[in-house]
mmCIF file of C-alpha atoms and ligand atoms in Angstrom:
data_model
loop_
_atom_site.group_PDB
_atom_site.id
_atom_site.type_symbol
_atom_site.label_atom_id
_atom_site.label_comp_id
_atom_site.label_asym_id
_atom_site.label_seq_id
_atom_site.Cartn_x
_atom_site.Cartn_y
_atom_site.Cartn_z
ATOM 1 C CA UNK A 220 1.681 40.895 -36.953
ATOM 2 C CA UNK A 221 4.280 38.062 -37.508
ATOM 3 C CA UNK A 222 3.929 34.914 -35.922
ATOM 4 C CA UNK A 223 7.074 35.141 -34.080
ATOM 5 C CA UNK A 224 5.248 38.009 -32.113
ATOM 6 C CA UNK A 225 1.943 36.113 -31.661
ATOM 7 C CA UNK A 226 1.918 37.160 -27.571
ATOM 8 C CA UNK A 227 0.657 34.023 -25.036
ATOM 9 C CA UNK A 228 -2.420 35.917 -24.841
ATOM 10 C CA UNK A 229 -3.370 35.664 -28.488
ATOM 11 C CA UNK A 230 -2.175 31.824 -29.070
ATOM 12 C CA UNK A 231 -4.983 31.087 -26.038
ATOM 13 C CA UNK A 232 -7.720 32.342 -28.292
ATOM 14 C CA UNK A 233 -5.949 31.155 -31.132
ATOM 15 C CA UNK A 234 -6.292 27.362 -29.552
ATOM 16 C CA UNK A 235 -9.612 28.276 -27.840
ATOM 17 C CA UNK A 236 -11.152 28.817 -31.543
ATOM 18 C CA UNK A 237 -9.032 25.797 -32.478
ATOM 19 C CA UNK A 238 -10.819 23.825 -29.626
ATOM 20 C CA UNK A 239 -14.726 25.178 -30.468
ATOM 21 C CA UNK A 240 -14.137 24.344 -34.268
ATOM 22 C CA UNK A 241 -13.069 20.415 -33.139
ATOM 23 C CA UNK A 242 -16.025 19.870 -31.744
ATOM 24 C CA UNK A 243 -17.911 19.950 -34.776
ATOM 25 C CA UNK A 244 -19.081 16.582 -33.966
ATOM 26 C CA UNK A 245 -21.649 18.034 -31.424
ATOM 27 C CA UNK A 246 -25.484 19.077 -32.528
ATOM 28 C CA UNK A 247 -25.729 22.417 -33.333
ATOM 29 C CA UNK A 248 -27.712 23.429 -30.047
ATOM 30 C CA UNK A 249 -24.604 21.968 -28.347
ATOM 31 C CA UNK A 250 -22.229 23.236 -29.978
ATOM 32 C CA UNK A 251 -23.804 26.568 -29.746
ATOM 33 C CA UNK A 252 -23.657 25.935 -26.528
ATOM 34 C CA UNK A 253 -20.278 25.276 -25.809
ATOM 35 C CA UNK A 254 -19.745 28.623 -27.714
ATOM 36 C CA UNK A 255 -20.878 30.713 -25.977
ATOM 37 C CA UNK A 256 -20.305 29.024 -22.437
ATOM 38 C CA UNK A 257 -16.780 29.606 -23.852
ATOM 39 C CA UNK A 258 -17.455 32.950 -25.335
ATOM 40 C CA UNK A 259 -18.876 34.145 -21.624
ATOM 41 C CA UNK A 260 -16.023 31.874 -20.090
ATOM 42 C CA UNK A 261 -13.272 34.525 -22.283
ATOM 43 C CA UNK A 262 -15.081 37.603 -21.768
ATOM 44 C CA UNK A 263 -15.140 37.768 -17.484
ATOM 45 C CA UNK A 264 -12.846 40.013 -15.545
ATOM 46 C CA UNK A 265 -12.195 39.192 -12.159
ATOM 47 C CA UNK A 266 -9.351 41.685 -10.256
ATOM 48 C CA UNK A 267 -8.831 43.288 -12.929
ATOM 49 C CA UNK A 268 -7.692 39.967 -14.745
ATOM 50 C CA UNK A 269 -9.155 38.652 -18.031
ATOM 51 C CA UNK A 270 -9.446 34.601 -18.126
ATOM 52 C CA UNK A 271 -9.272 32.334 -20.589
ATOM 53 C CA UNK A 272 -11.980 29.543 -18.887
ATOM 54 C CA UNK A 273 -12.125 26.684 -21.559
ATOM 55 C CA UNK A 274 -14.988 24.563 -20.667
ATOM 56 C CA UNK A 275 -15.440 20.602 -21.165
ATOM 57 C CA UNK A 276 -16.977 19.363 -23.451
ATOM 58 C CA UNK A 277 -19.660 16.733 -21.952
ATOM 59 C CA UNK A 278 -18.847 13.231 -23.146
ATOM 60 C CA UNK A 279 -20.396 9.958 -21.410
ATOM 61 C CA UNK A 280 -23.882 12.281 -21.761
ATOM 62 C CA UNK A 281 -23.724 12.675 -25.070
ATOM 63 C CA UNK A 282 -24.321 9.270 -26.194
ATOM 64 C CA UNK A 283 -27.966 8.625 -26.829
ATOM 65 C CA UNK A 284 -30.021 7.219 -23.743
ATOM 66 C CA UNK A 285 -27.060 7.535 -21.544
ATOM 67 C CA UNK A 286 -27.697 7.282 -18.342
ATOM 68 C CA UNK A 287 -24.447 9.377 -16.575
ATOM 69 C CA UNK A 288 -24.102 12.410 -14.476
ATOM 70 C CA UNK A 289 -21.732 14.894 -13.889
ATOM 71 C CA UNK A 290 -20.206 15.947 -11.016
ATOM 72 C CA UNK A 291 -17.407 18.903 -10.319
ATOM 73 C CA UNK A 292 -14.264 19.408 -8.095
ATOM 74 C CA UNK A 293 -13.228 22.096 -6.781
ATOM 75 C CA UNK A 294 -9.659 21.210 -4.746
ATOM 76 C CA UNK A 295 -7.198 23.233 -2.594
ATOM 77 C CA UNK A 296 -7.470 26.248 -2.251
ATOM 78 C CA UNK A 297 -4.909 27.442 0.162
ATOM 79 C CA UNK A 298 -7.219 30.887 1.667
ATOM 80 C CA UNK A 299 -4.933 32.952 3.056
ATOM 81 C CA UNK A 300 -6.813 35.879 4.544
ATOM 82 C CA UNK A 301 -6.841 38.352 1.737
ATOM 83 C CA UNK A 302 -5.646 41.191 3.158
ATOM 84 C CA UNK A 303 -2.709 38.515 3.364
ATOM 85 C CA UNK A 304 -3.078 36.827 -0.281
ATOM 86 C CA UNK A 305 -6.043 37.791 -2.479
ATOM 87 C CA UNK A 306 -4.598 35.543 -5.721
ATOM 88 C CA UNK A 307 -5.506 32.987 -3.843
ATOM 89 C CA UNK A 308 -8.619 33.926 -3.222
ATOM 90 C CA UNK A 309 -8.850 34.634 -6.357
ATOM 91 C CA UNK A 310 -8.704 31.574 -7.946
ATOM 92 C CA UNK A 311 -11.035 30.268 -5.527
ATOM 93 C CA UNK A 312 -14.299 32.978 -7.458
ATOM 94 C CA UNK A 313 -12.713 31.815 -9.970
ATOM 95 C CA UNK A 314 -13.324 27.725 -9.833
ATOM 96 C CA UNK A 315 -16.832 29.192 -8.342
ATOM 97 C CA UNK A 316 -17.813 30.710 -11.216
ATOM 98 C CA UNK A 317 -16.509 27.961 -13.787
ATOM 99 C CA UNK A 318 -19.014 25.436 -11.971
ATOM 100 C CA UNK A 319 -21.584 27.528 -11.636
ATOM 101 C CA UNK A 320 -21.247 28.671 -15.423
ATOM 102 C CA UNK A 321 -21.815 24.572 -16.588
ATOM 103 C CA UNK A 322 -24.776 24.299 -18.424
ATOM 104 C CA UNK A 323 -26.053 22.067 -17.244
ATOM 105 C CA UNK A 324 -25.056 22.105 -13.366
ATOM 106 C CA UNK A 325 -23.599 19.364 -11.958
ATOM 107 C CA UNK A 326 -25.991 17.235 -9.766
ATOM 108 C CA UNK A 327 -23.402 18.295 -7.005
ATOM 109 C CA UNK A 328 -19.848 19.480 -5.561
ATOM 110 C CA UNK A 329 -17.365 18.170 -4.044
ATOM 111 C CA UNK A 330 -14.453 20.373 -2.615
ATOM 112 C CA UNK A 331 -11.046 18.269 -2.425
ATOM 113 C CA UNK A 332 -9.465 19.512 1.333
ATOM 114 C CA UNK A 333 -6.589 22.175 1.690
ATOM 115 C CA UNK A 334 -9.470 25.227 1.622
ATOM 116 C CA UNK A 335 -7.265 26.699 4.369
ATOM 117 C CA UNK A 336 -3.401 27.495 4.098
ATOM 118 C CA UNK A 337 -2.689 27.601 7.470
ATOM 119 C CA UNK A 338 -6.208 25.929 9.502
ATOM 120 C CA UNK A 339 -7.206 29.451 11.018
ATOM 121 C CA UNK A 340 -10.824 30.461 11.410
ATOM 122 C CA UNK A 341 -10.609 33.600 9.299
ATOM 123 C CA UNK A 342 -9.223 31.252 6.390
ATOM 124 C CA UNK A 343 -11.896 28.624 6.695
ATOM 125 C CA UNK A 344 -15.211 31.135 7.267
ATOM 126 C CA UNK A 345 -13.787 32.820 4.032
ATOM 127 C CA UNK A 346 -13.664 29.773 1.744
ATOM 128 C CA UNK A 347 -17.080 28.593 3.707
ATOM 129 C CA UNK A 348 -18.837 32.250 2.178
ATOM 130 C CA UNK A 349 -17.278 32.114 -0.687
ATOM 131 C CA UNK A 350 -18.524 28.285 -1.338
ATOM 132 C CA UNK A 351 -21.972 29.163 -0.924
ATOM 133 C CA UNK A 352 -22.084 31.042 -3.788
ATOM 134 C CA UNK A 353 -21.759 27.638 -5.725
ATOM 135 C CA UNK A 354 -25.792 26.989 -7.663
ATOM 136 C CA UNK A 355 -25.243 23.338 -6.848
ATOM 137 C CA UNK A 356 -24.980 21.245 -3.345
ATOM 138 C CA UNK A 357 -21.648 21.498 -2.186
ATOM 139 C CA UNK A 358 -20.311 18.354 -0.154
ATOM 140 C CA UNK A 359 -16.883 19.281 1.971
ATOM 141 C CA UNK A 360 -13.552 17.109 2.444
ATOM 142 C CA UNK A 361 -10.940 18.119 5.063
ATOM 143 C CA UNK A 362 -7.261 18.465 3.400
ATOM 144 C CA UNK A 363 -4.631 18.728 6.324
ATOM 145 C CA UNK A 364 -3.834 22.412 6.257
ATOM 146 C CA UNK A 365 -7.249 22.988 7.069
ATOM 147 C CA UNK A 366 -6.804 20.543 10.018
ATOM 148 C CA UNK A 367 -3.667 20.561 12.106
ATOM 149 C CA UNK A 368 -4.167 24.232 13.669
ATOM 150 C CA UNK A 369 -6.745 22.658 16.219
ATOM 151 C CA UNK A 370 -7.182 18.918 14.931
ATOM 152 C CA UNK A 371 -10.374 19.732 13.339
ATOM 153 C CA UNK A 372 -12.467 21.553 15.440
ATOM 154 C CA UNK A 373 -12.999 24.168 13.108
ATOM 155 C CA UNK A 374 -13.583 22.662 10.786
ATOM 156 C CA UNK A 375 -16.371 20.565 11.645
ATOM 157 C CA UNK A 376 -18.081 23.217 13.028
ATOM 158 C CA UNK A 377 -18.648 24.759 9.725
ATOM 159 C CA UNK A 378 -18.701 21.689 7.801
ATOM 160 C CA UNK A 379 -19.950 18.385 10.180
ATOM 161 C CA UNK A 380 -18.227 15.652 10.324
ATOM 162 C CA UNK A 381 -14.752 14.667 8.285
ATOM 163 C CA UNK A 382 -15.689 10.592 7.514
ATOM 164 C CA UNK A 383 -19.528 10.031 5.682
ATOM 165 C CA UNK A 384 -21.055 8.565 2.781
ATOM 166 C CA UNK A 385 -24.115 9.065 0.746
ATOM 167 C CA UNK A 386 -26.036 7.447 -2.301
ATOM 168 C CA UNK A 387 -26.385 9.239 -5.475
ATOM 169 C CA UNK A 388 -28.252 7.832 -9.098
ATOM 170 C CA UNK A 389 -26.860 3.695 -7.671
ATOM 171 C CA UNK A 390 -23.496 5.113 -7.127
ATOM 172 C CA UNK A 391 -22.418 4.864 -3.403
ATOM 173 C CA UNK A 392 -19.758 8.104 -2.427
ATOM 174 C CA UNK A 393 -17.443 8.098 0.613
ATOM 175 C CA UNK A 394 -15.730 10.902 1.674
ATOM 176 C CA UNK A 395 -12.653 9.718 4.138
ATOM 177 C CA UNK A 396 -10.380 11.423 6.307
ATOM 178 C CA UNK A 397 -7.639 10.451 5.025
ATOM 179 C CA UNK A 398 -4.404 13.074 6.687
ATOM 180 C CA UNK A 399 -4.795 11.347 10.122
ATOM 181 C CA UNK A 400 -1.304 11.825 12.148
ATOM 182 C CA UNK A 401 0.707 9.851 14.837
ATOM 183 C CA UNK A 402 1.172 12.221 17.346
ATOM 184 C CA UNK A 403 4.632 14.002 17.068
ATOM 185 C CA UNK A 404 3.644 17.107 18.704
ATOM 186 C CA UNK A 405 3.315 16.278 22.100
ATOM 187 C CA UNK A 406 6.314 14.897 23.115
ATOM 188 C CA UNK A 407 8.604 18.303 21.862
ATOM 189 C CA UNK A 408 5.977 20.579 22.814
ATOM 190 C CA UNK A 409 5.169 22.208 20.057
ATOM 191 C CA UNK A 410 2.361 24.777 19.797
ATOM 192 C CA UNK A 411 -0.666 24.485 17.375
ATOM 193 C CA UNK A 412 0.703 26.697 15.124
ATOM 194 C CA UNK A 413 4.195 24.906 15.300
ATOM 195 C CA UNK A 414 2.415 21.737 14.420
ATOM 196 C CA UNK A 415 0.431 23.068 11.870
ATOM 197 C CA UNK A 416 3.224 24.589 9.939
ATOM 198 C CA UNK A 417 5.156 21.604 10.089
ATOM 199 C CA UNK A 418 2.269 19.704 8.772
ATOM 200 C CA UNK A 419 2.354 23.133 5.966
ATOM 201 C CA UNK A 420 5.791 22.123 5.087
ATOM 202 C CA UNK A 421 6.271 19.622 2.294
ATOM 203 C CA UNK A 422 9.061 18.262 2.742
ATOM 204 C CA UNK A 423 10.376 19.058 6.365
ATOM 205 C CA UNK A 424 11.195 15.217 6.776
ATOM 206 C CA UNK A 425 9.156 16.471 10.810
ATOM 207 C CA UNK A 426 5.981 15.314 10.408
ATOM 208 C CA UNK A 427 4.466 11.646 10.387
ATOM 209 C CA UNK A 428 2.963 9.782 7.247
ATOM 210 C CA UNK A 429 -0.952 10.450 6.416
ATOM 211 C CA UNK A 430 -3.223 7.745 6.761
ATOM 212 C CA UNK A 431 -6.392 6.459 6.915
ATOM 213 C CA UNK A 432 -5.865 5.268 10.547
ATOM 214 C CA UNK A 433 -7.169 2.529 12.691
ATOM 215 C CA UNK A 434 -10.631 4.711 13.663
ATOM 216 C CA UNK A 435 -10.978 5.793 9.770
ATOM 217 C CA UNK A 436 -10.518 2.233 8.468
ATOM 218 C CA UNK A 437 -13.334 0.675 11.388
ATOM 219 C CA UNK A 438 -15.467 3.858 9.771
ATOM 220 C CA UNK A 439 -15.183 2.008 5.918
ATOM 221 C CA UNK A 440 -15.597 -1.706 7.005
ATOM 222 C CA UNK A 441 -18.299 -0.821 8.936
ATOM 223 C CA UNK A 442 -19.892 1.637 5.915
ATOM 224 C CA UNK A 443 -18.705 -0.771 3.003
ATOM 225 C CA UNK A 444 -19.893 -3.683 4.447
ATOM 226 C CA UNK A 445 -23.646 -2.958 4.605
ATOM 227 C CA UNK A 446 -22.721 -2.431 0.337
ATOM 228 C CA UNK A 447 -23.615 -4.755 -1.976
ATOM 229 C CA UNK A 448 -21.105 -5.381 -4.362
ATOM 230 C CA UNK A 449 -21.503 -4.416 -7.319
ATOM 231 C CA UNK A 450 -22.262 -1.048 -6.515
ATOM 232 C CA UNK A 451 -20.294 1.709 -7.746
ATOM 233 C CA UNK A 452 -18.049 2.611 -5.526
ATOM 234 C CA UNK A 453 -16.291 6.482 -5.447
ATOM 235 C CA UNK A 454 -13.533 7.666 -3.114
ATOM 236 C CA UNK A 455 -13.034 10.731 -2.203
ATOM 237 C CA UNK A 456 -9.936 11.132 -0.198
ATOM 238 C CA UNK A 457 -7.688 14.462 0.153
ATOM 239 C CA UNK A 458 -4.108 11.877 -0.027
ATOM 240 C CA UNK A 459 -3.493 9.664 -2.487
ATOM 241 C CA UNK A 460 -4.908 6.240 -1.487
ATOM 242 C CA UNK A 461 -1.423 4.470 -2.704
ATOM 243 C CA UNK A 462 2.285 4.990 -1.590
ATOM 244 C CA UNK A 463 3.560 7.856 -4.506
ATOM 245 C CA UNK A 464 6.121 9.944 -2.652
ATOM 246 C CA UNK A 465 7.227 9.390 0.989
ATOM 247 C CA UNK A 466 9.236 12.250 0.901
ATOM 248 C CA UNK A 467 6.227 14.910 0.090
ATOM 249 C CA UNK A 468 3.510 12.882 1.626
ATOM 250 C CA UNK A 469 2.136 12.151 -0.933
ATOM 251 C CA UNK A 470 1.212 9.031 0.336
ATOM 252 C CA UNK A 471 -0.829 7.061 2.280
ATOM 253 C CA UNK A 472 0.681 4.727 4.910
ATOM 254 C CA UNK A 473 -2.323 2.667 5.418
ATOM 255 C CA UNK A 474 -2.434 2.123 1.767
ATOM 256 C CA UNK A 475 -2.554 -1.863 2.140
ATOM 257 C CA UNK A 476 -5.299 -2.006 4.655
ATOM 258 C CA UNK A 477 -7.833 0.668 2.963
ATOM 259 C CA UNK A 478 -7.408 -0.729 -0.482
ATOM 260 C CA UNK A 479 -7.921 -3.967 1.155
ATOM 261 C CA UNK A 480 -11.159 -3.117 1.669
ATOM 262 C CA UNK A 481 -13.031 -1.087 -1.719
ATOM 263 C CA UNK A 482 -11.047 -4.857 -3.645
ATOM 264 C CA UNK A 483 -14.298 -6.170 -3.320
ATOM 265 C CA UNK A 484 -15.721 -3.960 -5.258
ATOM 266 C CA UNK A 485 -16.271 -4.529 -8.529
ATOM 267 C CA UNK A 486 -15.792 -0.621 -9.995
ATOM 268 C CA UNK A 487 -13.966 1.419 -7.807
ATOM 269 C CA UNK A 488 -12.809 5.161 -8.685
ATOM 270 C CA UNK A 489 -10.588 7.068 -5.659
ATOM 271 C CA UNK A 490 -10.447 10.838 -6.267
ATOM 272 C CA UNK A 491 -7.893 12.794 -4.473
ATOM 273 C CA UNK A 492 -6.735 16.487 -3.648
ATOM 274 C CA UNK A 493 -3.547 17.202 -2.281
ATOM 275 C CA UNK A 494 -0.905 16.560 -5.480
ATOM 276 C CA UNK A 495 -2.252 19.589 -7.085
ATOM 277 C CA UNK A 496 -1.407 18.174 -10.483
ATOM 278 C CA UNK A 497 -2.874 15.594 -13.559
ATOM 279 C CA UNK A 498 -2.207 12.020 -11.949
ATOM 280 C CA UNK A 499 -3.364 9.165 -13.150
ATOM 281 C CA UNK A 500 -3.306 5.589 -11.594
ATOM 282 C CA UNK A 501 -5.547 1.680 -11.568
ATOM 283 C CA UNK A 502 -4.192 -0.655 -8.898
ATOM 284 C CA UNK A 503 -5.917 -3.728 -9.984
ATOM 285 C CA UNK A 504 -9.914 -2.873 -9.767
ATOM 286 C CA UNK A 505 -8.881 1.033 -8.044
ATOM 287 C CA UNK A 506 -8.458 3.790 -10.709
ATOM 288 C CA UNK A 507 -7.164 7.002 -8.864
ATOM 289 C CA UNK A 508 -7.699 10.515 -10.280
ATOM 290 C CA UNK A 509 -5.250 13.305 -9.002
ATOM 291 C CA UNK A 510 -6.591 16.902 -9.044
ATOM 292 C CA UNK A 511 -5.856 20.730 -9.910
ATOM 293 C CA UNK A 512 -5.018 23.129 -7.622
ATOM 294 C CA UNK A 513 -7.283 26.626 -8.030
ATOM 295 C CA UNK A 514 -3.622 28.036 -5.627
ATOM 296 C CA UNK A 515 -0.329 25.882 -6.910
ATOM 297 C CA UNK A 516 0.862 23.407 -9.639
ATOM 298 C CA UNK A 517 3.260 20.594 -6.892
ATOM 299 C CA UNK A 518 6.574 20.241 -9.477
ATOM 300 C CA UNK A 519 5.684 15.444 -10.350
ATOM 301 C CA UNK A 520 7.634 13.717 -7.660
ATOM 302 C CA UNK A 521 11.062 12.572 -8.821
ATOM 303 C CA UNK A 522 9.950 8.729 -8.707
ATOM 304 C CA UNK A 523 6.817 6.400 -8.091
ATOM 305 C CA UNK A 524 5.248 7.858 -10.559
ATOM 306 C CA UNK A 525 2.971 6.043 -11.905
ATOM 307 C CA UNK A 526 3.202 4.231 -15.272
ATOM 308 C CA UNK A 527 -0.672 5.500 -16.219
ATOM 309 C CA UNK A 528 0.257 9.327 -15.559
ATOM 310 C CA UNK A 529 0.825 11.669 -18.590
ATOM 311 C CA UNK A 530 1.842 14.242 -17.076
ATOM 312 C CA UNK A 531 0.644 17.688 -17.808
ATOM 313 C CA UNK A 532 3.050 20.393 -19.175
ATOM 314 C CA UNK A 533 5.243 22.321 -16.962
ATOM 315 C CA UNK A 534 3.752 25.123 -15.969
ATOM 316 C CA UNK A 535 4.537 29.222 -17.064
ATOM 317 C CA UNK A 536 6.434 30.082 -14.477
ATOM 318 C CA UNK A 537 5.471 33.866 -15.569
ATOM 319 C CA UNK A 538 1.852 32.645 -15.420
ATOM 320 C CA UNK A 539 0.546 32.139 -11.631
ATOM 321 C CA UNK A 540 -2.079 30.324 -12.500
ATOM 322 C CA UNK A 541 -1.021 28.482 -15.605
ATOM 323 C CA UNK A 542 -0.946 24.543 -13.593
ATOM 324 C CA UNK A 543 -4.298 25.591 -11.542
ATOM 325 C CA UNK A 544 -7.589 24.715 -12.194
ATOM 326 C CA UNK A 545 -10.197 22.795 -11.614
ATOM 327 C CA UNK A 546 -12.819 19.463 -12.875
ATOM 328 C CA UNK A 547 -15.170 17.224 -13.536
ATOM 329 C CA UNK A 548 -16.109 13.816 -13.622
ATOM 330 C CA UNK A 549 -18.522 12.619 -16.230
ATOM 331 C CA UNK A 550 -19.463 9.158 -14.029
ATOM 332 C CA UNK A 551 -21.229 6.787 -16.936
ATOM 333 C CA UNK A 552 -23.671 3.907 -16.063
ATOM 334 C CA UNK A 553 -21.112 1.749 -15.031
ATOM 335 C CA UNK A 554 -20.333 3.689 -12.521
ATOM 336 C CA UNK A 555 -16.347 4.057 -13.621
ATOM 337 C CA UNK A 556 -15.599 8.183 -14.472
ATOM 338 C CA UNK A 557 -14.145 10.349 -17.642
ATOM 339 C CA UNK A 558 -11.758 12.868 -15.390
ATOM 340 C CA UNK A 559 -11.872 15.963 -17.202
ATOM 341 C CA UNK A 560 -8.964 18.706 -15.993
ATOM 342 C CA UNK A 561 -10.624 21.652 -16.011
ATOM 343 C CA UNK A 562 -6.689 24.254 -16.947
ATOM 344 C CA UNK A 563 -7.534 28.255 -16.422
ATOM 345 C CA UNK A 564 -4.879 28.556 -19.550
ATOM 346 C CA UNK A 565 -4.986 25.499 -21.889
ATOM 347 C CA UNK A 566 -7.121 23.222 -22.872
ATOM 348 C CA UNK A 567 -9.226 20.585 -21.068
ATOM 349 C CA UNK A 568 -7.604 17.373 -20.958
ATOM 350 C CA UNK A 569 -9.915 14.503 -20.259
ATOM 351 C CA UNK A 570 -8.803 11.041 -18.716
ATOM 352 C CA UNK A 571 -11.218 8.415 -19.821
ATOM 353 C CA UNK A 572 -12.640 5.745 -17.609
ATOM 354 C CA UNK A 573 -11.507 3.459 -20.730
ATOM 355 C CA UNK A 574 -7.928 4.163 -20.613
ATOM 356 C CA UNK A 575 -7.421 3.639 -16.475
ATOM 357 C CA UNK A 576 -8.776 0.564 -17.868
ATOM 358 C CA UNK A 577 -6.753 -0.442 -20.143
ATOM 359 C CA UNK A 578 -3.797 1.836 -20.610
ATOM 360 C CA UNK A 579 -4.278 2.429 -23.783
ATOM 361 C CA UNK A 580 -7.433 3.204 -25.375
ATOM 362 C CA UNK A 581 -8.231 7.281 -25.708
ATOM 363 C CA UNK A 582 -5.534 7.689 -23.817
ATOM 364 C CA UNK A 583 -4.865 11.526 -23.713
ATOM 365 C CA UNK A 584 -3.390 13.508 -25.543
ATOM 366 C CA UNK A 585 0.496 14.014 -24.503
ATOM 367 C CA UNK A 586 2.831 17.139 -24.158
ATOM 368 C CA UNK A 587 2.339 19.650 -26.410
ATOM 369 C CA UNK A 588 4.239 22.581 -24.796
ATOM 370 C CA UNK A 589 7.456 21.389 -23.591
ATOM 371 C CA UNK A 590 7.594 24.771 -21.202
ATOM 372 C CA UNK A 591 8.837 28.434 -21.638
HETATM 373 FE FE1 FE2 B 287 -2.413 21.144 -1.383
HETATM 374 FE FE1 FE2 B 288 -2.512 18.547 1.179
#
């Protein structure tokens, strides 16, 4: 067959083979394990669609004597009920399959928010059912699409409190509720669904900006007061905890006072959802990683993009899952993380702590495909 007519599918398979060939530095056993896992990913069929999930290579853990660990991240599934839209449901199933195939299994899985599209009980319950099939322990975070129909009643009933922290292998983890909005609905006499749909619009200009809010900041200050400043800190938030682009609410309005609470710690990583794209930033000692969605990729904001961000390629408009995926984090013994973006139709991209710290070392590969 002429190279000119090589199908997209064939090209993906060739790239996968190339990735595997590039792993020759791994031990024989490690190589076989990755090969088998990738073959399993390629062979899986869900909803009649063949899959080409590229699985990540453990980086931090590859060093002898490394005492790091790994956790996985799934986010922004935006589920409607299956009878309304089954594509997003298949997206979440695919992510769960990806994570369940990880070997070894991650220590836990963080769900990064926007499980539902319109905060309805049926959507949240469907998400809960699917996430229950994860083998690893699950930690939940809330997004605005989960919240603004009933201001969190159903979400709390299913998943517990929206603000919590836990310690794991020497790292202090904090899960925030960063999509609080000041009341814009009472005066305008909006119904709960009108309020939900207003928040669900990306750029309608009718809502307020996201914030952690006074109560959330007080909770965070109290929580962190108990933690030694030398303890590595990983903070989960749905919105980025900085100010990127206000018109789309890629934004946290009280970012400065929240960052001030994190600043005294020596090593801080913030991992967020909401922006549905590879997004990298560092402000002082705080490393920020924006994660992928299982539903759709957002375009990059027209201004305000952090200098460190290496933009992911433009998604293929004819492939609804292109630009989507899930991810995982290798946590180094020093508490900083390598973020691995597991794009379903492309090779994984790793944004390492060393790149975020220096802006130079271990720079992720730049765009190789300029769009379609
Ligand atoms: Fe989202
Ligand atoms: Fe969101």
